[in-house]
PDB file of C-alpha atoms and ligand atoms in Angstrom:
ATOM      1  CA  MET A   1     -74.653  19.533  -4.441  1.00  0.00           C
ATOM      2  CA  SER A   2     -72.365  17.032  -3.863  1.00  0.00           C
ATOM      3  CA  ARG A   3     -73.154  14.256  -0.993  1.00  0.00           C
ATOM      4  CA  ILE A   4     -71.059  14.979   2.694  1.00  0.00           C
ATOM      5  CA  VAL A   5     -70.168  11.835   3.520  1.00  0.00           C
ATOM      6  CA  TYR A   6     -67.979  11.153   7.219  1.00  0.00           C
ATOM      7  CA  VAL A   7     -64.475   9.972   6.718  1.00  0.00           C
ATOM      8  CA  ASN A   8     -62.390   9.300  10.443  1.00  0.00           C
ATOM      9  CA  GLY A   9     -64.331  12.669  12.233  1.00  0.00           C
ATOM     10  CA  ASP A  10     -65.140  14.645   9.434  1.00  0.00           C
ATOM     11  CA  PHE A  11     -68.070  16.016   7.475  1.00  0.00           C
ATOM     12  CA  VAL A  12     -66.692  16.243   4.024  1.00  0.00           C
ATOM     13  CA  PRO A  13     -68.202  16.626   0.229  1.00  0.00           C
ATOM     14  CA  GLU A  14     -67.665  12.673  -1.129  1.00  0.00           C
ATOM     15  CA  GLU A  15     -64.826  13.879  -3.425  1.00  0.00           C
ATOM     16  CA  ALA A  16     -62.914  15.406  -0.540  1.00  0.00           C
ATOM     17  CA  ALA A  17     -63.187  11.460   0.872  1.00  0.00           C
ATOM     18  CA  LYS A  18     -59.888   9.764   1.089  1.00  0.00           C
ATOM     19  CA  VAL A  19     -58.637   5.900   2.836  1.00  0.00           C
ATOM     20  CA  SER A  20     -55.571   4.951   2.954  1.00  0.00           C
ATOM     21  CA  ILE A  21     -54.402   2.180   0.130  1.00  0.00           C
ATOM     22  CA  PHE A  22     -52.645   0.228   2.676  1.00  0.00           C
ATOM     23  CA  ASP A  23     -56.567   0.405   5.221  1.00  0.00           C
ATOM     24  CA  ARG A  24     -57.252  -3.679   5.628  1.00  0.00           C
ATOM     25  CA  GLY A  25     -60.817  -2.790   5.006  1.00  0.00           C
ATOM     26  CA  PHE A  26     -59.229  -2.509   0.827  1.00  0.00           C
ATOM     27  CA  LEU A  27     -56.416  -5.569   1.038  1.00  0.00           C
ATOM     28  CA  PHE A  28     -58.006  -8.228   3.004  1.00  0.00           C
ATOM     29  CA  ALA A  29     -62.006  -7.341   3.612  1.00  0.00           C
ATOM     30  CA  ASP A  30     -61.179  -6.584   7.089  1.00  0.00           C
ATOM     31  CA  GLY A  31     -63.983  -4.387   7.472  1.00  0.00           C
ATOM     32  CA  VAL A  32     -67.898  -5.172   8.699  1.00  0.00           C
ATOM     33  CA  TYR A  33     -70.728  -3.106   7.811  1.00  0.00           C
ATOM     34  CA  GLU A  34     -74.066  -1.712   8.525  1.00  0.00           C
ATOM     35  CA  VAL A  35     -76.944  -0.564   6.167  1.00  0.00           C
ATOM     36  CA  THR A  36     -80.162   1.605   8.214  1.00  0.00           C
ATOM     37  CA  PRO A  37     -83.155   2.425   6.399  1.00  0.00           C
ATOM     38  CA  ILE A  38     -84.562   5.623   6.222  1.00  0.00           C
ATOM     39  CA  LEU A  39     -88.133   6.549   6.202  1.00  0.00           C
ATOM     40  CA  HIS A  40     -89.431  10.315   6.482  1.00  0.00           C
ATOM     41  CA  GLY A  41     -86.245  11.087   7.378  1.00  0.00           C
ATOM     42  CA  LYS A  42     -85.812   8.964  10.430  1.00  0.00           C
ATOM     43  CA  LEU A  43     -83.677   5.534  11.341  1.00  0.00           C
ATOM     44  CA  ILE A  44     -85.721   2.284  10.872  1.00  0.00           C
ATOM     45  CA  GLU A  45     -84.118  -0.260  14.304  1.00  0.00           C
ATOM     46  CA  ASN A  46     -80.545   1.617  14.244  1.00  0.00           C
ATOM     47  CA  ALA A  47     -80.632   0.329  17.761  1.00  0.00           C
ATOM     48  CA  GLY A  48     -80.708  -3.511  16.489  1.00  0.00           C
ATOM     49  CA  HIS A  49     -78.383  -2.198  13.128  1.00  0.00           C
ATOM     50  CA  MET A  50     -75.657  -0.731  16.194  1.00  0.00           C
ATOM     51  CA  ALA A  51     -75.885  -4.099  18.563  1.00  0.00           C
ATOM     52  CA  ARG A  52     -75.571  -6.384  15.258  1.00  0.00           C
ATOM     53  CA  LEU A  53     -71.780  -3.853  13.904  1.00  0.00           C
ATOM     54  CA  GLU A  54     -70.601  -3.975  18.112  1.00  0.00           C
ATOM     55  CA  ARG A  55     -71.134  -7.492  17.667  1.00  0.00           C
ATOM     56  CA  SER A  56     -69.588  -8.470  14.385  1.00  0.00           C
ATOM     57  CA  MET A  57     -66.238  -6.288  15.537  1.00  0.00           C
ATOM     58  CA  ARG A  58     -66.065  -7.891  18.938  1.00  0.00           C
ATOM     59  CA  GLU A  59     -65.962 -11.539  16.612  1.00  0.00           C
ATOM     60  CA  LEU A  60     -63.249 -10.367  14.763  1.00  0.00           C
ATOM     61  CA  GLN A  61     -61.191  -8.576  17.689  1.00  0.00           C
ATOM     62  CA  MET A  62     -61.845  -5.339  16.267  1.00  0.00           C
ATOM     63  CA  PRO A  63     -61.286  -2.260  18.295  1.00  0.00           C
ATOM     64  CA  PRO A  64     -64.548  -0.491  18.220  1.00  0.00           C
ATOM     65  CA  PRO A  65     -63.390   3.533  16.209  1.00  0.00           C
ATOM     66  CA  CYS A  66     -65.652   4.891  19.042  1.00  0.00           C
ATOM     67  CA  PRO A  67     -68.534   4.163  21.720  1.00  0.00           C
ATOM     68  CA  VAL A  68     -71.774   2.471  19.274  1.00  0.00           C
ATOM     69  CA  GLU A  69     -73.712   5.703  20.579  1.00  0.00           C
ATOM     70  CA  GLU A  70     -71.276   7.575  19.070  1.00  0.00           C
ATOM     71  CA  ILE A  71     -71.802   6.344  15.842  1.00  0.00           C
ATOM     72  CA  ALA A  72     -75.373   6.291  15.752  1.00  0.00           C
ATOM     73  CA  ALA A  73     -75.240   9.895  16.788  1.00  0.00           C
ATOM     74  CA  LEU A  74     -73.209  10.754  13.762  1.00  0.00           C
ATOM     75  CA  MET A  75     -75.432   8.797  11.447  1.00  0.00           C
ATOM     76  CA  LYS A  76     -78.236  10.968  12.381  1.00  0.00           C
ATOM     77  CA  GLU A  77     -75.862  14.235  11.518  1.00  0.00           C
ATOM     78  CA  LEU A  78     -75.476  12.003   8.440  1.00  0.00           C
ATOM     79  CA  VAL A  79     -78.890  12.046   8.381  1.00  0.00           C
ATOM     80  CA  ALA A  80     -79.566  15.842   8.169  1.00  0.00           C
ATOM     81  CA  ARG A  81     -76.664  17.169   6.856  1.00  0.00           C
ATOM     82  CA  ASN A  82     -78.085  15.078   3.318  1.00  0.00           C
ATOM     83  CA  ASP A  83     -81.775  16.388   4.471  1.00  0.00           C
ATOM     84  CA  VAL A  84     -82.472  12.417   3.639  1.00  0.00           C
ATOM     85  CA  TYR A  85     -86.312  11.730   3.726  1.00  0.00           C
ATOM     86  CA  GLU A  86     -86.562   8.007   2.311  1.00  0.00           C
ATOM     87  CA  GLY A  87     -82.967   6.083   1.286  1.00  0.00           C
ATOM     88  CA  MET A  88     -80.169   4.914   4.129  1.00  0.00           C
ATOM     89  CA  VAL A  89     -77.508   4.958   5.979  1.00  0.00           C
ATOM     90  CA  TYR A  90     -74.624   2.744   5.144  1.00  0.00           C
ATOM     91  CA  VAL A  91     -71.639   2.482   8.313  1.00  0.00           C
ATOM     92  CA  GLN A  92     -68.314   0.971   7.736  1.00  0.00           C
ATOM     93  CA  VAL A  93     -65.572   0.288  10.239  1.00  0.00           C
ATOM     94  CA  THR A  94     -62.401  -0.950   9.050  1.00  0.00           C
ATOM     95  CA  ARG A  95     -59.180  -2.591  10.983  1.00  0.00           C
ATOM     96  CA  GLY A  96     -57.638   0.682   9.705  1.00  0.00           C
ATOM     97  CA  ALA A  97     -54.156   1.144   7.790  1.00  0.00           C
ATOM     98  CA  ALA A  98     -51.475  -0.772   8.289  1.00  0.00           C
ATOM     99  CA  ASP A  99     -48.279  -2.317   6.182  1.00  0.00           C
ATOM    100  CA  ARG A 100     -49.756  -5.455   4.597  1.00  0.00           C
ATOM    101  CA  ASP A 101     -49.483  -8.453   6.618  1.00  0.00           C
ATOM    102  CA  PHE A 102     -51.819 -11.247   7.194  1.00  0.00           C
ATOM    103  CA  ALA A 103     -51.789 -11.257  11.184  1.00  0.00           C
ATOM    104  CA  PHE A 104     -53.349  -8.149  12.395  1.00  0.00           C
ATOM    105  CA  PRO A 105     -51.654  -4.509  13.486  1.00  0.00           C
ATOM    106  CA  GLU A 106     -50.957  -3.409  17.202  1.00  0.00           C
ATOM    107  CA  ASP A 107     -51.038  -0.558  16.427  1.00  0.00           C
ATOM    108  CA  ALA A 108     -53.969   0.597  13.748  1.00  0.00           C
ATOM    109  CA  THR A 109     -56.390   3.488  14.282  1.00  0.00           C
ATOM    110  CA  PRO A 110     -60.177   1.730  12.883  1.00  0.00           C
ATOM    111  CA  THR A 111     -61.154   3.905  10.094  1.00  0.00           C
ATOM    112  CA  LEU A 112     -64.613   4.633  10.357  1.00  0.00           C
ATOM    113  CA  VAL A 113     -66.826   6.085   7.359  1.00  0.00           C
ATOM    114  CA  MET A 114     -70.638   6.738   6.842  1.00  0.00           C
ATOM    115  CA  PHE A 115     -72.692   8.170   2.771  1.00  0.00           C
ATOM    116  CA  THR A 116     -76.051   7.826   2.556  1.00  0.00           C
ATOM    117  CA  GLN A 117     -78.272   6.510  -0.316  1.00  0.00           C
ATOM    118  CA  GLU A 118     -81.022   8.812  -1.458  1.00  0.00           C
ATOM    119  CA  ARG A 119     -83.285   6.110  -2.558  1.00  0.00           C
ATOM    120  CA  LYS A 120     -86.972   4.900  -2.786  1.00  0.00           C
ATOM    121  CA  ILE A 121     -87.715   1.874  -0.425  1.00  0.00           C
ATOM    122  CA  GLU A 122     -91.669   2.363   0.439  1.00  0.00           C
ATOM    123  CA  ASP A 123     -93.223   2.281  -2.525  1.00  0.00           C
ATOM    124  CA  THR A 124     -91.450   0.052  -4.706  1.00  0.00           C
ATOM    125  CA  ASP A 125     -92.027  -2.124  -8.113  1.00  0.00           C
ATOM    126  CA  SER A 126     -90.244  -4.899  -5.959  1.00  0.00           C
ATOM    127  CA  SER A 127     -92.455  -4.808  -3.273  1.00  0.00           C
ATOM    128  CA  ARG A 128     -95.650  -4.041  -5.291  1.00  0.00           C
ATOM    129  CA  LEU A 129     -95.243  -6.903  -8.011  1.00  0.00           C
ATOM    130  CA  GLY A 130     -92.842  -9.167  -5.938  1.00  0.00           C
ATOM    131  CA  ILE A 131     -89.302 -10.662  -7.469  1.00  0.00           C
ATOM    132  CA  ARG A 132     -88.219 -13.611  -9.283  1.00  0.00           C
ATOM    133  CA  VAL A 133     -85.626 -15.374  -7.390  1.00  0.00           C
ATOM    134  CA  ILE A 134     -83.285 -18.134  -8.314  1.00  0.00           C
ATOM    135  CA  SER A 135     -80.997 -20.766  -6.697  1.00  0.00           C
ATOM    136  CA  THR A 136     -77.356 -20.597  -7.119  1.00  0.00           C
ATOM    137  CA  PRO A 137     -74.798 -22.024  -4.807  1.00  0.00           C
ATOM    138  CA  ASP A 138     -73.360 -20.341  -1.675  1.00  0.00           C
ATOM    139  CA  TRP A 139     -69.854 -19.960  -1.910  1.00  0.00           C
ATOM    140  CA  ARG A 140     -69.430 -17.604   1.276  1.00  0.00           C
ATOM    141  CA  TRP A 141     -66.998 -18.251   4.036  1.00  0.00           C
ATOM    142  CA  ALA A 142     -67.838 -20.279   7.207  1.00  0.00           C
ATOM    143  CA  ARG A 143     -68.615 -17.273   9.770  1.00  0.00           C
ATOM    144  CA  ARG A 144     -72.135 -15.176   7.822  1.00  0.00           C
ATOM    145  CA  ASP A 145     -73.192 -14.313  10.787  1.00  0.00           C
ATOM    146  CA  ILE A 146     -70.432 -11.291  10.892  1.00  0.00           C
ATOM    147  CA  LYS A 147     -71.499  -8.484   8.389  1.00  0.00           C
ATOM    148  CA  THR A 148     -68.256  -8.377   7.070  1.00  0.00           C
ATOM    149  CA  VAL A 149     -67.328  -6.522   3.950  1.00  0.00           C
ATOM    150  CA  GLN A 150     -66.418  -9.041   1.618  1.00  0.00           C
ATOM    151  CA  LEU A 151     -69.207  -9.471  -0.366  1.00  0.00           C
ATOM    152  CA  LEU A 152     -67.699 -11.010  -3.209  1.00  0.00           C
ATOM    153  CA  ALA A 153     -69.661 -14.405  -3.631  1.00  0.00           C
ATOM    154  CA  PRO A 154     -72.928 -12.345  -3.329  1.00  0.00           C
ATOM    155  CA  SER A 155     -71.826 -10.205  -5.956  1.00  0.00           C
ATOM    156  CA  LEU A 156     -71.156 -12.845  -8.199  1.00  0.00           C
ATOM    157  CA  MET A 157     -74.714 -14.474  -6.962  1.00  0.00           C
ATOM    158  CA  LYS A 158     -76.706 -11.521  -8.140  1.00  0.00           C
ATOM    159  CA  MET A 159     -74.934 -10.800 -11.506  1.00  0.00           C
ATOM    160  CA  ARG A 160     -76.226 -14.549 -12.211  1.00  0.00           C
ATOM    161  CA  ALA A 161     -80.088 -13.441 -10.985  1.00  0.00           C
ATOM    162  CA  LYS A 162     -79.619 -10.467 -13.080  1.00  0.00           C
ATOM    163  CA  ALA A 163     -78.270 -12.659 -16.206  1.00  0.00           C
ATOM    164  CA  ALA A 164     -81.047 -15.129 -15.934  1.00  0.00           C
ATOM    165  CA  GLY A 165     -83.876 -11.948 -16.228  1.00  0.00           C
ATOM    166  CA  ALA A 166     -84.383 -12.649 -12.630  1.00  0.00           C
ATOM    167  CA  HIS A 167     -83.824 -10.345  -9.712  1.00  0.00           C
ATOM    168  CA  ASP A 168     -82.077 -12.071  -7.110  1.00  0.00           C
ATOM    169  CA  ALA A 169     -80.463 -15.588  -5.890  1.00  0.00           C
ATOM    170  CA  TRP A 170     -81.343 -17.897  -3.164  1.00  0.00           C
ATOM    171  CA  MET A 171     -78.143 -19.809  -2.253  1.00  0.00           C
ATOM    172  CA  VAL A 172     -78.430 -23.140  -1.439  1.00  0.00           C
ATOM    173  CA  GLN A 173     -76.253 -25.554   0.512  1.00  0.00           C
ATOM    174  CA  ASP A 174     -75.668 -29.128   1.064  1.00  0.00           C
ATOM    175  CA  GLY A 175     -79.565 -28.614  -0.541  1.00  0.00           C
ATOM    176  CA  PHE A 176     -80.853 -26.374   1.542  1.00  0.00           C
ATOM    177  CA  VAL A 177     -81.054 -22.363   1.050  1.00  0.00           C
ATOM    178  CA  THR A 178     -79.324 -20.709   2.857  1.00  0.00           C
ATOM    179  CA  GLU A 179     -80.104 -16.887   2.493  1.00  0.00           C
ATOM    180  CA  GLY A 180     -80.856 -14.581  -0.813  1.00  0.00           C
ATOM    181  CA  THR A 181     -77.270 -12.416  -1.610  1.00  0.00           C
ATOM    182  CA  SER A 182     -78.431  -9.655   0.711  1.00  0.00           C
ATOM    183  CA  ASN A 183     -81.691 -10.504   2.688  1.00  0.00           C
ATOM    184  CA  ASN A 184     -83.540 -13.439   4.479  1.00  0.00           C
ATOM    185  CA  ALA A 185     -85.508 -15.900   2.752  1.00  0.00           C
ATOM    186  CA  TYR A 186     -89.170 -17.466   3.834  1.00  0.00           C
ATOM    187  CA  ILE A 187     -91.320 -19.436   2.094  1.00  0.00           C
ATOM    188  CA  VAL A 188     -95.205 -19.574   3.136  1.00  0.00           C
ATOM    189  CA  THR A 189     -96.758 -23.207   3.473  1.00  0.00           C
ATOM    190  CA  LYS A 190    -100.260 -23.713   2.077  1.00  0.00           C
ATOM    191  CA  ASP A 191    -101.434 -24.975   5.331  1.00  0.00           C
ATOM    192  CA  GLY A 192    -100.199 -20.452   6.281  1.00  0.00           C
ATOM    193  CA  THR A 193     -96.972 -21.333   8.339  1.00  0.00           C
ATOM    194  CA  ILE A 194     -94.446 -18.761   7.524  1.00  0.00           C
ATOM    195  CA  VAL A 195     -91.192 -21.142   7.380  1.00  0.00           C
ATOM    196  CA  THR A 196     -87.735 -19.524   7.157  1.00  0.00           C
ATOM    197  CA  ARG A 197     -84.182 -20.810   8.132  1.00  0.00           C
ATOM    198  CA  HIS A 198     -82.162 -21.318  12.024  1.00  0.00           C
ATOM    199  CA  LEU A 199     -79.876 -18.872  13.120  1.00  0.00           C
ATOM    200  CA  SER A 200     -76.494 -20.047  13.017  1.00  0.00           C
ATOM    201  CA  THR A 201     -72.883 -19.276  11.540  1.00  0.00           C
ATOM    202  CA  GLU A 202     -75.188 -19.817   8.224  1.00  0.00           C
ATOM    203  CA  ILE A 203     -76.748 -17.147   7.663  1.00  0.00           C
ATOM    204  CA  LEU A 204     -76.945 -13.170   8.952  1.00  0.00           C
ATOM    205  CA  HIS A 205     -78.789 -12.715  11.639  1.00  0.00           C
ATOM    206  CA  GLY A 206     -81.070 -10.393   9.945  1.00  0.00           C
ATOM    207  CA  ILE A 207     -82.607  -7.225  11.774  1.00  0.00           C
ATOM    208  CA  THR A 208     -85.459  -7.218   9.728  1.00  0.00           C
ATOM    209  CA  ARG A 209     -85.620 -10.972  10.130  1.00  0.00           C
ATOM    210  CA  ALA A 210     -86.067 -10.121  14.197  1.00  0.00           C
ATOM    211  CA  SER A 211     -88.549  -7.749  14.221  1.00  0.00           C
ATOM    212  CA  VAL A 212     -90.810  -9.593  11.354  1.00  0.00           C
ATOM    213  CA  LEU A 213     -91.398 -13.033  13.463  1.00  0.00           C
ATOM    214  CA  ARG A 214     -91.836 -11.246  16.602  1.00  0.00           C
ATOM    215  CA  LEU A 215     -94.679  -9.341  14.484  1.00  0.00           C
ATOM    216  CA  ALA A 216     -95.980 -12.239  13.103  1.00  0.00           C
ATOM    217  CA  ALA A 217     -96.192 -13.798  16.353  1.00  0.00           C
ATOM    218  CA  GLU A 218     -98.324 -11.754  17.566  1.00  0.00           C
ATOM    219  CA  ALA A 219    -100.150 -11.517  15.302  1.00  0.00           C
ATOM    220  CA  GLN A 220    -100.595 -15.512  15.644  1.00  0.00           C
ATOM    221  CA  MET A 221     -99.059 -16.491  12.923  1.00  0.00           C
ATOM    222  CA  LYS A 222     -97.568 -19.571  13.068  1.00  0.00           C
ATOM    223  CA  VAL A 223     -93.883 -19.992  12.534  1.00  0.00           C
ATOM    224  CA  GLU A 224     -91.222 -21.936  11.988  1.00  0.00           C
ATOM    225  CA  GLU A 225     -87.069 -21.723  12.116  1.00  0.00           C
ATOM    226  CA  ARG A 226     -85.851 -24.492   9.811  1.00  0.00           C
ATOM    227  CA  PRO A 227     -84.150 -25.329   6.842  1.00  0.00           C
ATOM    228  CA  PHE A 228     -86.424 -25.715   3.448  1.00  0.00           C
ATOM    229  CA  THR A 229     -85.331 -26.521  -0.125  1.00  0.00           C
ATOM    230  CA  ILE A 230     -86.222 -25.019  -3.186  1.00  0.00           C
ATOM    231  CA  ALA A 231     -88.506 -27.758  -4.189  1.00  0.00           C
ATOM    232  CA  GLU A 232     -90.481 -27.047  -0.749  1.00  0.00           C
ATOM    233  CA  ALA A 233     -90.220 -23.212  -2.066  1.00  0.00           C
ATOM    234  CA  GLN A 234     -91.655 -23.921  -5.344  1.00  0.00           C
ATOM    235  CA  GLU A 235     -94.907 -25.737  -4.136  1.00  0.00           C
ATOM    236  CA  ALA A 236     -94.920 -22.822  -1.138  1.00  0.00           C
ATOM    237  CA  ALA A 237     -98.214 -20.736  -1.183  1.00  0.00           C
ATOM    238  CA  GLU A 238     -95.849 -17.939  -0.956  1.00  0.00           C
ATOM    239  CA  ALA A 239     -92.518 -16.454  -0.588  1.00  0.00           C
ATOM    240  CA  PHE A 240     -90.701 -13.475   0.601  1.00  0.00           C
ATOM    241  CA  MET A 241     -87.594 -12.402   1.821  1.00  0.00           C
ATOM    242  CA  THR A 242     -86.897  -8.995   4.602  1.00  0.00           C
ATOM    243  CA  ALA A 243     -83.994  -6.720   4.689  1.00  0.00           C
ATOM    244  CA  ALA A 244     -82.907  -3.273   5.401  1.00  0.00           C
ATOM    245  CA  SER A 245     -83.726  -2.917   2.333  1.00  0.00           C
ATOM    246  CA  ALA A 246     -86.270  -3.530   1.525  1.00  0.00           C
ATOM    247  CA  PHE A 247     -88.452  -4.494   3.999  1.00  0.00           C
ATOM    248  CA  VAL A 248     -90.629  -7.607   3.716  1.00  0.00           C
ATOM    249  CA  THR A 249     -90.641  -7.996  -0.062  1.00  0.00           C
ATOM    250  CA  PRO A 250     -92.736 -10.631  -1.843  1.00  0.00           C
ATOM    251  CA  VAL A 251     -90.993 -13.395  -3.966  1.00  0.00           C
ATOM    252  CA  VAL A 252     -93.246 -14.459  -6.909  1.00  0.00           C
ATOM    253  CA  GLU A 253     -91.306 -16.891  -8.462  1.00  0.00           C
ATOM    254  CA  ILE A 254     -88.641 -19.102  -8.196  1.00  0.00           C
ATOM    255  CA  ASP A 255     -86.425 -20.910 -10.704  1.00  0.00           C
ATOM    256  CA  GLY A 256     -88.873 -20.044 -13.109  1.00  0.00           C
ATOM    257  CA  VAL A 257     -91.815 -21.480 -11.024  1.00  0.00           C
ATOM    258  CA  THR A 258     -94.400 -19.402 -10.554  1.00  0.00           C
ATOM    259  CA  LEU A 259     -95.962 -19.356  -6.937  1.00  0.00           C
ATOM    260  CA  GLY A 260     -99.848 -19.214  -6.976  1.00  0.00           C
ATOM    261  CA  ASP A 261    -101.085 -16.804  -9.417  1.00  0.00           C
ATOM    262  CA  GLY A 262     -98.112 -15.021  -9.643  1.00  0.00           C
ATOM    263  CA  LYS A 263     -99.141 -12.095  -7.235  1.00  0.00           C
ATOM    264  CA  PRO A 264     -97.467 -10.996  -3.583  1.00  0.00           C
ATOM    265  CA  GLY A 265     -99.332 -13.352  -1.238  1.00  0.00           C
ATOM    266  CA  PRO A 266    -101.144 -11.958   1.533  1.00  0.00           C
ATOM    267  CA  VAL A 267     -99.125 -13.055   4.576  1.00  0.00           C
ATOM    268  CA  ALA A 268     -95.912 -11.491   2.647  1.00  0.00           C
ATOM    269  CA  ARG A 269     -98.366  -7.967   2.322  1.00  0.00           C
ATOM    270  CA  ARG A 270     -99.859  -7.810   5.922  1.00  0.00           C
ATOM    271  CA  LEU A 271     -96.341  -8.643   7.231  1.00  0.00           C
ATOM    272  CA  ARG A 272     -94.504  -5.473   5.362  1.00  0.00           C
ATOM    273  CA  GLU A 273     -97.425  -3.336   6.491  1.00  0.00           C
ATOM    274  CA  ILE A 274     -97.510  -4.150  10.118  1.00  0.00           C
ATOM    275  CA  TYR A 275     -93.386  -3.757   9.812  1.00  0.00           C
ATOM    276  CA  ILE A 276     -93.449  -0.583   8.115  1.00  0.00           C
ATOM    277  CA  ALA A 277     -95.834   1.094  10.145  1.00  0.00           C
ATOM    278  CA  THR A 278     -94.751  -0.171  13.841  1.00  0.00           C
ATOM    279  CA  ALA A 279     -91.316   0.456  12.349  1.00  0.00           C
ATOM    280  CA  LEU A 280     -92.008   4.066  11.718  1.00  0.00           C
ATOM    281  CA  GLU A 281     -93.461   3.799  15.384  1.00  0.00           C
ATOM    282  CA  HIS A 282     -90.372   3.524  17.001  1.00  0.00           C
ATOM    283  CA  ALA A 283     -88.080   5.530  13.969  1.00  0.00           C
ATOM    284  CA  ASP A 284     -85.939   8.093  15.356  1.00  0.00           C
TER     285      ASP A 284
HETATM  286  N1  PDD B   1     -77.574  -6.667   3.810  1.00  0.00           N
HETATM  287  N2  PDD B   1     -78.898 -11.478   4.642  1.00  0.00           N
HETATM  288  C1  PDD B   1     -78.099 -11.231   3.978  1.00  0.00           C
HETATM  289  C2  PDD B   1     -76.984 -11.571   3.612  1.00  0.00           C
HETATM  290  C3  PDD B   1     -77.824  -9.812   3.982  1.00  0.00           C
HETATM  291  O1  PDD B   1     -76.987  -9.262   3.370  1.00  0.00           O
HETATM  292  C4  PDD B   1     -78.595  -8.947   4.523  1.00  0.00           C
HETATM  293  C5  PDD B   1     -78.722  -7.726   4.725  1.00  0.00           C
HETATM  294  C6  PDD B   1     -79.864  -9.252   5.913  1.00  0.00           C
HETATM  295  C7  PDD B   1     -81.178  -9.388   5.795  1.00  0.00           C
HETATM  296  O2  PDD B   1     -80.189  -8.564   7.207  1.00  0.00           O
HETATM  297  P1  PDD B   1     -81.243  -6.982   7.759  1.00  0.00           P
HETATM  298  O3  PDD B   1     -82.986  -7.207   7.487  1.00  0.00           O
HETATM  299  O4  PDD B   1     -80.568  -6.844   9.010  1.00  0.00           O
HETATM  300  O5  PDD B   1     -80.868  -5.645   6.454  1.00  0.00           O
HETATM  301  C8  PDD B   1     -79.478 -10.858   5.185  1.00  0.00           C
HETATM  302  C9  PDD B   1     -78.073  -5.609   3.477  1.00  0.00           C
HETATM  303  C10 PDD B   1     -78.944  -4.283   3.484  1.00  0.00           C
HETATM  304  C11 PDD B   1     -76.999  -4.945   2.453  1.00  0.00           C
HETATM  305  O6  PDD B   1     -75.539  -5.854   2.828  1.00  0.00           O
HETATM  306  O7  PDD B   1     -76.873  -4.112   1.907  1.00  0.00           O
END
């Protein structure tokens, strides 16, 4: 049976979904998106994802297609229609279709599309064994706090990682790690302090990041929000990354240097456990 997707008011089989070739998402990457995880058939942290979607649209002066509460209800309906137990739901809003012009159109109707992906996210090789990352330059634009669909730079960096036999890339700007290609980056120092880059326009303000830092503080773990270098990361006791699609995933190797004994560290393992348990309690 083919997947049911949502496009501009309709639930249709994926083969039947259509968007104009003049859509500004297609021509200018003039679009924003969110990825919300699904566990046990329920949405995880969707209120946070909807708040960020609203903010992304506002920052780009993009008129919303409808209130985000309605988008959230449509997401739940899509998950139910596709009977997804574990995976993600992807939501994209663009400024809509208009004759090609750099200036924003005055009267375009925003495009809203959604689809689900069935995929294991709770018990994965990456979470059990940890991942290897390489460092790459950060080629992205200056407003990485807005979750836009212009993902070519991280895509290229992910391909560099694959070519190097690694799983992902940690991007570096002015000597300091910004974040992973699609996740926030952390190290744990030898004295047990969790270090992750502070919030600014240089990184995406991860929904998982916010919850993980809150849970870490509640568990009496020490957290420092500041930039760190690849050299400091290679000396760290452990490292990990967070994302809606990965929760907390240990990092066991950075640019060929093994961290500790090369196995996922206790801090990353504990945070993953606490994060999933708490997220499931509040899932809807
Ligand atoms: N990516 N940083 C970047 C650049 C990201 O693309 C993402 C998420 C994150 C983590 O944010 P969150 O915890 O809210 O998922 C950080 C999603 C999963 C994606 O593009 O598929």
